[in-house]
Amino acid sequence: MNSKAQPRVVIVGAGFGGLNAALTLAKAPVRVTLMDRKNHHTFQPLLYQVATAGLSPGEIAAPIRAIVGKRKNIEVLMAEVTGFDLEHRVVQSVELSVSYDYLIVAAGARHSYFGHPEWEPYAPGLKTIEDATEIRRRILLAFELAEKQAAAGRGQEPLNFIVVGGGPTGVELAGTLAEISRHALKHEFRSIDPSRAHILLLEGGPRILPAYPEDLSRSAQKQLEHLGVEVRTSSLVTKLEPGAVDINSQRINASVVLWAAGVAASPLGKQLGVQVDRAGRVPVQPDLSLPGHPDVFVIGDLAALNDEHGDMLPGVAPVAIQQGEFAAKLIREEVSAQARAQSYSRPAFHYWDKGSLATIGRNAGVAQFGKWHVSGYLAWLMWLFVHIFFLIGFENRVLVFIQWAWSYITYERGARLITGSTELPGWSGLRHEPPIEAEERAASEIHAVTRKIG
Amino acid sequence: MNSKAQPRVVIVGAGFGGLNAALTLAKAPVRVTLMDRKNHHTFQPLLYQVATAGLSPGEIAAPIRAIVGKRKNIEVLMAEVTGFDLEHRVVQSVELSVSYDYLIVAAGARHSYFGHPEWEPYAPGLKTIEDATEIRRRILLAFELAEKQAAAGRGQEPLNFIVVGGGPTGVELAGTLAEISRHALKHEFRSIDPSRAHILLLEGGPRILPAYPEDLSRSAQKQLEHLGVEVRTSSLVTKLEPGAVDINSQRINASVVLWAAGVAASPLGKQLGVQVDRAGRVPVQPDLSLPGHPDVFVIGDLAALNDEHGDMLPGVAPVAIQQGEFAAKLIREEVSAQARAQSYSRPAFHYWDKGSLATIGRNAGVAQFGKWHVSGYLAWLMWLFVHIFFLIGFENRVLVFIQWAWSYITYERGARLITGSTELPGWSGLRHEPPIEAEERAASEIHAVTRKIG
C-alpha cells in the first residue's frame, strides 16, 4: 500500500488515552497525527508531587515528540484544537486544519467550580504542570510570608490550608501538606513553627474517597487525621473570596485554598454535535464511537459510557489507557479488513478493572482489588511501585525513584522553588500596612538594634 | 555572651557571595539575617542547561532555607530590599525594615541592554530560573511552530537562532543549541529538518571569550564552528525588534534572539550613597568595605575592586565566593576581638585565581590554569566534574550526574517542557494568516484527504 494513500488517523489530546492510541497505531498501515496544545504528556497521578515540591515538572512530564520518537508514521503537532467539521472530516485549530479518515477525541477534563468560574483565581485546581507550579508557589509563599510577618514582630499569622474535595487528589494534597509542614520544613524557620499550620480537607458528601468501599473511606480519614489533617465531611463551600472560604455559610480564614472538588469534560465535547451530559461528557456507542459517526471515537475523561452493571466508567487513567488501545486496535483491524475487501464487525469495549489505589501521604494509602481491601503502609508501597513503574521513560523512573528514596529518608522536598509572582491572593499580613521601622521589632530585640559596634 | 546581645549581620542576596558569607558565619557569635527576593539559591553556571532543556530548574536551584538548615543563628527572609539607611543602620524592604550592626551587600548583577531596555522582551537574558524557562520556552516553541507551518504545506520557515554576546554564557548557549538541533531533535520531526536550524553567535569585539588568552579564543571559535555554529566577531547589534536583528545595520531575520552581551550591577548599588562605575558597580576599599562605612561590605558582581596588577576582578563565582568568605571571617574576628576588648587590624582581600573553565558543548571546552591552556574534550570533562562537584546538595549532584550521563549517551534532553504562553514574539509564520483548509495542504496529500473509508 502506498503510504500516501494510507488513511489518516487524527488524535486530539496526548493524555493517557490519546497517547496510548497513537502508540498502538505505530507500524499500522495508517498515518497518525497527534495534536495537543502542550508539547508534553503529563503523568497526572504524580502531579500532586510537583504541587507539593517533591518532584520537578520535568520528572513527571515528557515531550510528546520524545515519546513518539522514531515511530515514523506518527506526526506530532502542538496545536490548540478549536472545533470539528464532521461532515467534511476536518479538525480545526487556530492555525491550521487537518483532514482525517478516523478521528479519536481524547481531550480530557479540567476542574470545574460548580458554576462559579470566578473562584478559580483564589482556589487553583490541579490538572497541568502550570497548575502544579502555581499551587507549589502559593504553598511555599504562605510559609515565607508568615515567617516575614513574624520576623517583623507581628506574631504568627495562622496558616490555614484548605483543600476542597475529598477525592484522591484532595486526599493526596492534604496528606502531603501535613507531611511538609510537620517534617520537611521543621528546622528551617526561626520565627514561626510550620507544624502549627492547619490543614483542612473539605468534602461535600458524607465520606471522603466516595468511589472506594466505606471501610477504606473510614481508614483513609483515620490515616489523614493521624498525619495531622482535619477532615470535614458534608461540608459545602458556599462562597470563596481572597483569604476566606464560607463552609456551609460559616466563614473561615484561608491562607491558601486548593480546589480538587469537581471536574468538567473539555469544552471540545460540545463541538461534536451531540447532547453532552451534566459534566460535559459525550455519550458514546459500545464501540466508543460517536452516535451517527462511526469514524469518530471519543475516549477517556471526555467519554460517557456505562459498564455492564450500569455504572458510569470513572475518569481514571486505566480507563483512558484501555479505551485508547481499544479504539486504535479497532481502527487498525478495520483498515486491514477493508484493504482485503473483507467485512469487519466491531467489538464492544469492556473495561478491565485491575483495582484502585490511592495514596494519602507518608506510609499511608488505601487499595482495593475486588474484595481485597488494603490500608496503610502496604497500600502506600503498592501505590508507589505501580506509579513509578508506569511513569513514562526509563530515565525518569530511575530519577524519580532516587528522589523519592531520598525524600523518604531525609524528609526533604527537593523542588521547593517559588517562581513567578510573589503575591498571594487575600494575604492579610504585611502587604497593606506601612513597613515597620527597626525600633518596632519585638521589644527583646531593641537592645541588639540600638547597640553600637566598634 | 547573651544571644540577644549578639551583633546582627544582615546579608542582602543569597547568590554565591551572600550564601557563602552566611554559611561562614554559622556558629560565629553573631545573628545573621539573609535576605533575598527569591526563596532559592541558583547555581548560575548551570543555568544555560535549564535554558536548553538539559536539566530541570529544581536540579540547579535549592531553597535557601534548606541550605541553611539547622544553623540556628541564621534567619532567612524572602524579601525584596529597596534601599538602605546607612546612618541608622537599617535595610529597607517593601514590607519590613531590618537593623544591622554589619551589612554585606551581595545583590549581584542583571543583564544590560546598552541603553536599550526596550530590547528585553525580544531578547531575554539568562540570570534567573524564570529567565531560563522563558528561553527554553522560546527555543522549543520555535521548532514546534516551524513544524506546524511545514505540516500545513507552507514549507520550512528558516529557523535562525541568534545569540548576542561571545562571553562564556553566549558560547554555552550557542554550542548547546547546535547540539540540540543536530542531535536531540533529530528523529522527532516529520515536516522539518531541525538540523537545518541556523545558529549565529555575535560578538561585538574582535574575538569571543575575550577574558581568555587569544589561543583559547581561537580554539573556542573552531570548536563552535565544528559543532555547527556560525561565529561573527566585530558584529554589533544596532537594532532589535520582534523577528529581526540589525547587525552593523544589516537586517537579519531571527526566530529567537538570546541576550548574553552585557551585565549591569544591581540598582541597589546606587542606594549606597557613593559614585558607582559605568557598569553600576560600587568601588570598595581593599577590605571590601564601603568608603566611609566600615560596617558595610559590598561583594561579588556588585563590587568594583582591582587586583594587584590593576585589573578589575571579574564577575565570576569564585570571586564572589572568596569575597563572601573574606567579609564573613573579617566580621567574625572583629566581633571576637571587640568582645575581648582587643584591637583588630583589618586585612586586605586577595583573589586566589585557581583558573578558568568554559564549556562550549558536547566534548568541547577551554580551560586556563596559569600558563597551562587546555582545549576540547579534556577541558569539557574538567568543566563537567568541577561544576557537578560544586553544585550544592548531595542529592542534586547525584541526580544531575545521572541526567548528564543519560543525556550524553542518548543525546536526549529530558526537560523539554514548554510552559506558559504559546506566543513567540515576531514569529512571521502562521499567526497572522487565516487557517488553511485541508484542501490547501500539500498537493500530494489531497488524495488522502478526499479518500473515503468504509
mmCIF file of N, CA and C in Angstrom, chain A residues 4-5 8 31 39-40 56 58 61 63 65-66 69-72 74-75 78 95 97-99 101 130 144 147-148 151-152 187-190 338 394-395 399 402-403 406 416-420 422 431 436 438 441 445 448-449 451 453-454, chain B residues 4-5 7-8 31 39-40 56 58 61 63 65-66 69-72 74-75 78 95 97-99 101 130 144 147-148 151 187-190 338 394-395 399 402-403 406 416-420 422 431 436 438 441 445 448-449 451 453-454:
data_model
loop_
_atom_site.group_PDB
_atom_site.id
_atom_site.type_symbol
_atom_site.label_atom_id
_atom_site.label_comp_id
_atom_site.label_asym_id
_atom_site.label_seq_id
_atom_site.Cartn_x
_atom_site.Cartn_y
_atom_site.Cartn_z
ATOM 1 N N LYS A 4 1.120 7.289 0.761
ATOM 2 C CA LYS A 4 0.300 8.478 0.517
ATOM 3 C C LYS A 4 -1.185 8.125 0.551
ATOM 4 N N ALA A 5 -1.484 6.904 0.233
ATOM 5 C CA ALA A 5 -2.889 6.502 0.178
ATOM 6 C C ALA A 5 -3.368 5.974 1.529
ATOM 7 N N ARG A 8 -5.651 8.533 7.248
ATOM 8 C CA ARG A 8 -5.071 9.361 8.291
ATOM 9 C C ARG A 8 -5.942 9.303 9.547
ATOM 10 N N ARG A 31 -1.536 6.711 8.733
ATOM 11 C CA ARG A 31 -0.727 7.844 9.151
ATOM 12 C C ARG A 31 -1.435 8.492 10.329
ATOM 13 N N ASN A 39 3.299 20.681 24.545
ATOM 14 C CA ASN A 39 4.302 19.869 23.863
ATOM 15 C C ASN A 39 4.644 18.616 24.660
ATOM 16 N N HIS A 40 4.018 18.474 25.857
ATOM 17 C CA HIS A 40 4.393 17.363 26.722
ATOM 18 C C HIS A 40 3.195 16.564 27.211
ATOM 19 N N SER A 56 10.190 17.542 40.403
ATOM 20 C CA SER A 56 10.247 18.649 39.453
ATOM 21 C C SER A 56 9.321 18.365 38.274
ATOM 22 N N GLY A 58 9.836 18.453 35.154
ATOM 23 C CA GLY A 58 10.471 17.642 34.122
ATOM 24 C C GLY A 58 10.499 16.158 34.454
ATOM 25 N N ALA A 61 6.781 14.857 33.376
ATOM 26 C CA ALA A 61 6.255 15.237 32.069
ATOM 27 C C ALA A 61 7.325 14.936 31.042
ATOM 28 N N PRO A 63 8.312 15.192 26.721
ATOM 29 C CA PRO A 63 7.902 15.751 25.434
ATOM 30 C C PRO A 63 7.196 14.675 24.610
ATOM 31 N N ARG A 65 6.910 14.427 21.489
ATOM 32 C CA ARG A 65 7.799 14.009 20.396
ATOM 33 C C ARG A 65 8.818 12.976 20.838
ATOM 34 N N ALA A 66 9.338 13.133 22.050
ATOM 35 C CA ALA A 66 10.363 12.203 22.523
ATOM 36 C C ALA A 66 9.743 10.831 22.775
ATOM 37 N N GLY A 69 9.068 9.510 19.250
ATOM 38 C CA GLY A 69 10.404 9.215 18.740
ATOM 39 C C GLY A 69 10.446 8.780 17.284
ATOM 40 N N LYS A 70 10.981 7.579 17.065
ATOM 41 C CA LYS A 70 11.245 7.150 15.687
ATOM 42 C C LYS A 70 10.057 6.460 15.016
ATOM 43 N N ARG A 71 8.909 6.434 15.661
ATOM 44 C CA ARG A 71 7.736 5.806 15.020
ATOM 45 C C ARG A 71 7.288 6.713 13.874
ATOM 46 N N LYS A 72 7.775 6.375 12.666
ATOM 47 C CA LYS A 72 7.734 7.312 11.546
ATOM 48 C C LYS A 72 6.324 7.636 11.068
ATOM 49 N N ILE A 74 3.875 8.433 12.880
ATOM 50 C CA ILE A 74 3.185 9.341 13.804
ATOM 51 C C ILE A 74 3.794 10.735 13.709
ATOM 52 N N GLU A 75 2.928 11.691 13.436
ATOM 53 C CA GLU A 75 3.322 13.105 13.359
ATOM 54 C C GLU A 75 2.732 13.804 14.586
ATOM 55 N N MET A 78 1.856 20.512 17.871
ATOM 56 C CA MET A 78 1.456 21.275 19.047
ATOM 57 C C MET A 78 0.478 22.347 18.571
ATOM 58 N N GLU A 95 -4.437 27.625 13.874
ATOM 59 C CA GLU A 95 -3.550 27.961 12.762
ATOM 60 C C GLU A 95 -3.664 27.051 11.548
ATOM 61 N N SER A 97 -5.938 23.465 9.679
ATOM 62 C CA SER A 97 -6.968 22.446 9.737
ATOM 63 C C SER A 97 -6.363 21.153 9.230
ATOM 64 N N VAL A 98 -6.793 20.049 9.809
ATOM 65 C CA VAL A 98 -6.226 18.760 9.435
ATOM 66 C C VAL A 98 -7.380 17.821 9.080
ATOM 67 N N SER A 99 -7.261 17.185 7.915
ATOM 68 C CA SER A 99 -8.295 16.236 7.487
ATOM 69 C C SER A 99 -8.042 14.875 8.099
ATOM 70 N N ASP A 101 -9.434 10.556 8.259
ATOM 71 C CA ASP A 101 -10.319 9.456 7.894
ATOM 72 C C ASP A 101 -10.940 8.873 9.162
ATOM 73 N N GLU A 130 1.465 23.723 34.781
ATOM 74 C CA GLU A 130 1.329 25.122 35.212
ATOM 75 C C GLU A 130 0.497 25.214 36.491
ATOM 76 N N GLU A 144 6.631 31.584 53.647
ATOM 77 C CA GLU A 144 7.597 32.690 53.591
ATOM 78 C C GLU A 144 6.980 33.982 54.128
ATOM 79 N N GLU A 147 6.608 33.820 57.896
ATOM 80 C CA GLU A 147 7.900 33.998 58.571
ATOM 81 C C GLU A 147 8.298 35.470 58.586
ATOM 82 N N LYS A 148 8.072 36.136 57.448
ATOM 83 C CA LYS A 148 8.463 37.541 57.347
ATOM 84 C C LYS A 148 7.645 38.389 58.329
ATOM 85 N N ALA A 151 8.883 37.666 61.783
ATOM 86 C CA ALA A 151 10.208 38.272 61.990
ATOM 87 C C ALA A 151 10.079 39.771 62.215
ATOM 88 N N ALA A 152 9.022 40.367 61.671
ATOM 89 C CA ALA A 152 8.803 41.807 61.848
ATOM 90 C C ALA A 152 8.163 42.104 63.197
ATOM 91 N N HIS A 187 13.012 22.393 60.531
ATOM 92 C CA HIS A 187 14.174 23.090 61.095
ATOM 93 C C HIS A 187 14.509 24.384 60.359
ATOM 94 N N GLU A 188 13.641 24.835 59.486
ATOM 95 C CA GLU A 188 14.073 25.874 58.563
ATOM 96 C C GLU A 188 13.521 27.262 58.858
ATOM 97 N N PHE A 189 12.611 27.373 59.795
ATOM 98 C CA PHE A 189 12.069 28.693 60.111
ATOM 99 C C PHE A 189 12.503 29.091 61.517
ATOM 100 N N ARG A 190 12.702 30.380 61.732
ATOM 101 C CA ARG A 190 13.182 30.857 63.023
ATOM 102 C C ARG A 190 12.080 31.566 63.802
ATOM 103 N N GLN A 338 -10.609 -3.760 5.366
ATOM 104 C CA GLN A 338 -11.026 -3.053 4.158
ATOM 105 C C GLN A 338 -9.994 -3.205 3.043
ATOM 106 N N PHE A 394 12.484 5.501 30.887
ATOM 107 C CA PHE A 394 13.331 4.780 31.831
ATOM 108 C C PHE A 394 14.095 5.734 32.739
ATOM 109 N N GLU A 395 14.663 6.770 32.117
ATOM 110 C CA GLU A 395 15.470 7.716 32.876
ATOM 111 C C GLU A 395 14.629 8.359 33.973
ATOM 112 N N LEU A 399 15.303 8.401 38.054
ATOM 113 C CA LEU A 399 15.475 9.656 38.788
ATOM 114 C C LEU A 399 14.384 9.838 39.830
ATOM 115 N N ILE A 402 15.044 7.656 42.798
ATOM 116 C CA ILE A 402 16.093 8.197 43.674
ATOM 117 C C ILE A 402 15.561 9.372 44.493
ATOM 118 N N GLN A 403 14.853 10.287 43.818
ATOM 119 C CA GLN A 403 14.262 11.437 44.505
ATOM 120 C C GLN A 403 13.404 10.968 45.668
ATOM 121 N N TRP A 406 15.297 9.371 48.506
ATOM 122 C CA TRP A 406 15.987 10.424 49.236
ATOM 123 C C TRP A 406 15.011 11.200 50.132
ATOM 124 N N ARG A 416 11.616 22.806 45.937
ATOM 125 C CA ARG A 416 10.866 23.874 46.596
ATOM 126 C C ARG A 416 11.179 25.232 45.996
ATOM 127 N N LEU A 417 10.824 25.447 44.753
ATOM 128 C CA LEU A 417 11.087 26.715 44.095
ATOM 129 C C LEU A 417 9.830 27.564 44.051
ATOM 130 N N ILE A 418 9.973 28.820 44.443
ATOM 131 C CA ILE A 418 8.920 29.792 44.183
ATOM 132 C C ILE A 418 9.340 30.550 42.938
ATOM 133 N N THR A 419 8.580 30.440 41.863
ATOM 134 C CA THR A 419 8.895 31.210 40.665
ATOM 135 C C THR A 419 7.671 32.042 40.312
ATOM 136 N N GLY A 420 7.913 33.114 39.564
ATOM 137 C CA GLY A 420 6.805 33.989 39.182
ATOM 138 C C GLY A 420 6.507 34.998 40.273
ATOM 139 N N THR A 422 5.283 37.183 43.514
ATOM 140 C CA THR A 422 5.436 36.985 44.963
ATOM 141 C C THR A 422 4.194 37.486 45.700
ATOM 142 N N ARG A 431 1.143 43.141 53.662
ATOM 143 C CA ARG A 431 1.121 43.831 52.390
ATOM 144 C C ARG A 431 0.459 45.216 52.444
ATOM 145 N N ILE A 436 7.420 48.485 58.812
ATOM 146 C CA ILE A 436 7.694 48.918 60.170
ATOM 147 C C ILE A 436 9.158 49.242 60.331
ATOM 148 N N ALA A 438 12.772 49.580 62.452
ATOM 149 C CA ALA A 438 13.538 48.651 63.268
ATOM 150 C C ALA A 438 13.087 48.695 64.726
ATOM 151 N N ARG A 441 10.393 46.334 65.998
ATOM 152 C CA ARG A 441 10.547 44.879 66.070
ATOM 153 C C ARG A 441 10.399 44.458 67.527
ATOM 154 N N GLU A 445 14.354 42.677 70.984
ATOM 155 C CA GLU A 445 15.430 42.878 70.010
ATOM 156 C C GLU A 445 15.957 44.301 70.038
ATOM 157 N N ALA A 448 19.622 44.827 70.784
ATOM 158 C CA ALA A 448 20.548 44.498 69.700
ATOM 159 C C ALA A 448 20.518 45.566 68.622
ATOM 160 N N VAL A 449 19.339 46.068 68.374
ATOM 161 C CA VAL A 449 19.160 47.019 67.291
ATOM 162 C C VAL A 449 19.912 48.318 67.554
ATOM 163 N N ARG A 451 22.327 48.812 69.750
ATOM 164 C CA ARG A 451 23.688 48.627 70.209
ATOM 165 C C ARG A 451 24.689 49.025 69.113
ATOM 166 N N ILE A 453 28.523 48.872 67.487
ATOM 167 C CA ILE A 453 29.717 48.024 67.425
ATOM 168 C C ILE A 453 30.911 48.904 67.072
ATOM 169 N N GLY A 454 32.026 48.644 67.709
ATOM 170 C CA GLY A 454 33.293 49.235 67.272
ATOM 171 C C GLY A 454 33.335 50.763 67.353
ATOM 172 N N LYS B 4 20.870 37.552 72.707
ATOM 173 C CA LYS B 4 20.116 38.766 72.380
ATOM 174 C C LYS B 4 21.046 39.939 72.152
ATOM 175 N N ALA B 5 22.201 39.866 72.786
ATOM 176 C CA ALA B 5 23.124 40.986 72.678
ATOM 177 C C ALA B 5 24.085 40.804 71.512
ATOM 178 N N PRO B 7 25.760 40.889 67.959
ATOM 179 C CA PRO B 7 25.565 41.789 66.824
ATOM 180 C C PRO B 7 24.826 41.089 65.685
ATOM 181 N N ARG B 8 24.069 41.882 64.932
ATOM 182 C CA ARG B 8 23.314 41.325 63.811
ATOM 183 C C ARG B 8 24.023 41.654 62.498
ATOM 184 N N ARG B 31 24.196 37.129 65.038
ATOM 185 C CA ARG B 31 22.939 36.685 64.441
ATOM 186 C C ARG B 31 22.933 37.151 62.996
ATOM 187 N N ASN B 39 13.246 32.589 46.920
ATOM 188 C CA ASN B 39 13.381 31.653 48.034
ATOM 189 C C ASN B 39 14.504 30.651 47.776
ATOM 190 N N HIS B 40 15.147 30.753 46.610
ATOM 191 C CA HIS B 40 16.143 29.744 46.253
ATOM 192 C C HIS B 40 17.465 30.372 45.811
ATOM 193 N N SER B 56 16.396 20.229 34.844
ATOM 194 C CA SER B 56 15.194 20.880 35.363
ATOM 195 C C SER B 56 15.601 21.973 36.345
ATOM 196 N N GLY B 58 14.634 22.580 39.300
ATOM 197 C CA GLY B 58 14.855 22.075 40.652
ATOM 198 C C GLY B 58 16.216 21.423 40.838
ATOM 199 N N ALA B 61 18.722 24.585 41.460
ATOM 200 C CA ALA B 61 18.340 25.611 42.427
ATOM 201 C C ALA B 61 17.922 24.905 43.698
ATOM 202 N N PRO B 63 16.348 25.546 47.799
ATOM 203 C CA PRO B 63 15.768 26.533 48.710
ATOM 204 C C PRO B 63 16.842 27.046 49.675
ATOM 205 N N ARG B 65 16.505 28.213 52.564
ATOM 206 C CA ARG B 65 16.253 27.654 53.898
ATOM 207 C C ARG B 65 16.832 26.249 54.055
ATOM 208 N N ALA B 66 16.734 25.464 52.999
ATOM 209 C CA ALA B 66 17.216 24.092 53.092
ATOM 210 C C ALA B 66 18.741 24.066 53.176
ATOM 211 N N GLY B 69 19.426 25.350 56.703
ATOM 212 C CA GLY B 69 19.006 24.233 57.549
ATOM 213 C C GLY B 69 19.045 24.526 59.032
ATOM 214 N N LYS B 70 19.816 23.715 59.752
ATOM 215 C CA LYS B 70 19.787 23.787 61.220
ATOM 216 C C LYS B 70 20.752 24.809 61.808
ATOM 217 N N ARG B 71 21.413 25.591 60.977
ATOM 218 C CA ARG B 71 22.327 26.612 61.518
ATOM 219 C C ARG B 71 21.474 27.698 62.182
ATOM 220 N N LYS B 72 21.326 27.565 63.488
ATOM 221 C CA LYS B 72 20.276 28.297 64.203
ATOM 222 C C LYS B 72 20.491 29.800 64.238
ATOM 223 N N ILE B 74 21.245 31.635 61.798
ATOM 224 C CA ILE B 74 20.953 32.258 60.504
ATOM 225 C C ILE B 74 19.448 32.244 60.269
ATOM 226 N N GLU B 75 18.900 33.431 60.019
ATOM 227 C CA GLU B 75 17.483 33.611 59.712
ATOM 228 C C GLU B 75 17.390 33.961 58.232
ATOM 229 N N MET B 78 12.587 35.994 52.802
ATOM 230 C CA MET B 78 12.348 36.228 51.382
ATOM 231 C C MET B 78 11.741 37.616 51.256
ATOM 232 N N GLU B 95 8.228 45.318 52.799
ATOM 233 C CA GLU B 95 7.327 45.035 53.906
ATOM 234 C C GLU B 95 7.916 45.210 55.296
ATOM 235 N N SER B 97 11.618 46.554 57.707
ATOM 236 C CA SER B 97 12.974 47.088 57.778
ATOM 237 C C SER B 97 13.743 46.271 58.797
ATOM 238 N N VAL B 98 15.014 46.074 58.528
ATOM 239 C CA VAL B 98 15.823 45.255 59.420
ATOM 240 C C VAL B 98 17.064 46.043 59.813
ATOM 241 N N SER B 99 17.323 46.101 61.113
ATOM 242 C CA SER B 99 18.507 46.817 61.599
ATOM 243 C C SER B 99 19.726 45.916 61.542
ATOM 244 N N ASP B 101 24.127 45.559 62.518
ATOM 245 C CA ASP B 101 25.385 46.076 63.025
ATOM 246 C C ASP B 101 26.441 45.994 61.930
ATOM 247 N N GLU B 130 13.542 31.904 36.112
ATOM 248 C CA GLU B 130 12.462 32.355 35.225
ATOM 249 C C GLU B 130 13.017 32.706 33.845
ATOM 250 N N GLU B 144 8.460 23.917 17.266
ATOM 251 C CA GLU B 144 7.068 23.482 17.157
ATOM 252 C C GLU B 144 6.314 24.290 16.103
ATOM 253 N N GLU B 147 7.412 23.314 12.608
ATOM 254 C CA GLU B 147 6.845 22.026 12.218
ATOM 255 C C GLU B 147 5.384 22.192 11.799
ATOM 256 N N LYS B 148 4.657 22.993 12.571
ATOM 257 C CA LYS B 148 3.237 23.179 12.279
ATOM 258 C C LYS B 148 3.059 23.871 10.928
ATOM 259 N N ALA B 151 3.894 21.392 8.248
ATOM 260 C CA ALA B 151 2.833 20.386 8.138
ATOM 261 C C ALA B 151 1.619 20.960 7.426
ATOM 262 N N HIS B 187 15.227 12.819 15.340
ATOM 263 C CA HIS B 187 14.239 11.868 14.839
ATOM 264 C C HIS B 187 12.810 12.262 15.153
ATOM 265 N N GLU B 188 12.599 13.480 15.616
ATOM 266 C CA GLU B 188 11.314 13.772 16.218
ATOM 267 C C GLU B 188 10.399 14.641 15.389
ATOM 268 N N PHE B 189 10.897 15.158 14.284
ATOM 269 C CA PHE B 189 10.043 15.994 13.443
ATOM 270 C C PHE B 189 9.813 15.303 12.109
ATOM 271 N N ARG B 190 8.634 15.517 11.540
ATOM 272 C CA ARG B 190 8.295 14.832 10.291
ATOM 273 C C ARG B 190 8.324 15.779 9.100
ATOM 274 N N GLN B 338 36.570 42.503 69.626
ATOM 275 C CA GLN B 338 35.875 43.516 70.432
ATOM 276 C C GLN B 338 35.336 42.918 71.724
ATOM 277 N N PHE B 394 23.922 17.137 48.066
ATOM 278 C CA PHE B 394 24.387 15.838 47.615
ATOM 279 C C PHE B 394 23.411 15.192 46.639
ATOM 280 N N GLU B 395 22.132 15.275 46.980
ATOM 281 C CA GLU B 395 21.120 14.644 46.146
ATOM 282 C C GLU B 395 21.156 15.227 44.739
ATOM 283 N N LEU B 399 21.689 13.318 41.112
ATOM 284 C CA LEU B 399 20.678 13.362 40.056
ATOM 285 C C LEU B 399 21.203 14.043 38.805
ATOM 286 N N ILE B 402 23.471 11.710 36.931
ATOM 287 C CA ILE B 402 22.729 10.693 36.175
ATOM 288 C C ILE B 402 22.108 11.304 34.925
ATOM 289 N N GLN B 403 21.462 12.476 35.091
ATOM 290 C CA GLN B 403 20.854 13.166 33.957
ATOM 291 C C GLN B 403 21.886 13.380 32.859
ATOM 292 N N TRP B 406 23.065 10.216 31.180
ATOM 293 C CA TRP B 406 21.992 9.737 30.303
ATOM 294 C C TRP B 406 21.917 10.577 29.023
ATOM 295 N N ARG B 416 12.367 19.005 28.315
ATOM 296 C CA ARG B 416 11.885 19.814 27.199
ATOM 297 C C ARG B 416 10.441 20.227 27.364
ATOM 298 N N LEU B 417 10.150 21.011 28.375
ATOM 299 C CA LEU B 417 8.783 21.450 28.624
ATOM 300 C C LEU B 417 8.570 22.866 28.113
ATOM 301 N N ILE B 418 7.477 23.033 27.380
ATOM 302 C CA ILE B 418 7.030 24.388 27.070
ATOM 303 C C ILE B 418 5.913 24.697 28.050
ATOM 304 N N THR B 419 6.118 25.679 28.910
ATOM 305 C CA THR B 419 5.047 26.082 29.821
ATOM 306 C C THR B 419 4.780 27.564 29.616
ATOM 307 N N GLY B 420 3.571 27.973 29.980
ATOM 308 C CA GLY B 420 3.205 29.371 29.814
ATOM 309 C C GLY B 420 2.672 29.635 28.418
ATOM 310 N N THR B 422 1.974 30.407 24.450
ATOM 311 C CA THR B 422 2.387 29.728 23.222
ATOM 312 C C THR B 422 2.639 30.742 22.109
ATOM 313 N N ARG B 431 0.750 32.814 12.265
ATOM 314 C CA ARG B 431 -0.113 33.505 13.208
ATOM 315 C C ARG B 431 -1.003 34.559 12.565
ATOM 316 N N ILE B 436 -5.591 27.522 7.153
ATOM 317 C CA ILE B 436 -5.794 26.988 5.809
ATOM 318 C C ILE B 436 -6.690 25.766 5.876
ATOM 319 N N ALA B 438 -8.144 22.033 4.593
ATOM 320 C CA ALA B 438 -7.495 20.764 4.278
ATOM 321 C C ALA B 438 -7.051 20.705 2.816
ATOM 322 N N ARG B 441 -3.576 21.814 1.849
ATOM 323 C CA ARG B 441 -2.362 21.141 2.285
ATOM 324 C C ARG B 441 -1.624 20.627 1.061
ATOM 325 N N GLU B 445 -1.083 15.387 -0.688
ATOM 326 C CA GLU B 445 -1.925 14.837 0.360
ATOM 327 C C GLU B 445 -3.399 14.862 -0.022
ATOM 328 N N ALA B 448 -5.275 11.558 -0.098
ATOM 329 C CA ALA B 448 -5.609 11.002 1.214
ATOM 330 C C ALA B 448 -6.774 11.751 1.844
ATOM 331 N N VAL B 449 -6.778 13.045 1.637
ATOM 332 C CA VAL B 449 -7.780 13.877 2.284
ATOM 333 C C VAL B 449 -9.180 13.562 1.771
ATOM 334 N N ARG B 451 -10.134 10.850 0.158
ATOM 335 C CA ARG B 451 -10.444 9.444 0.101
ATOM 336 C C ARG B 451 -11.460 9.081 1.182
ATOM 337 N N ILE B 453 -13.324 6.210 3.573
ATOM 338 C CA ILE B 453 -13.108 4.887 4.170
ATOM 339 C C ILE B 453 -14.466 4.257 4.441
ATOM 340 N N GLY B 454 -14.565 2.978 4.216
ATOM 341 C CA GLY B 454 -15.743 2.227 4.702
ATOM 342 C C GLY B 454 -17.052 2.612 4.031
#
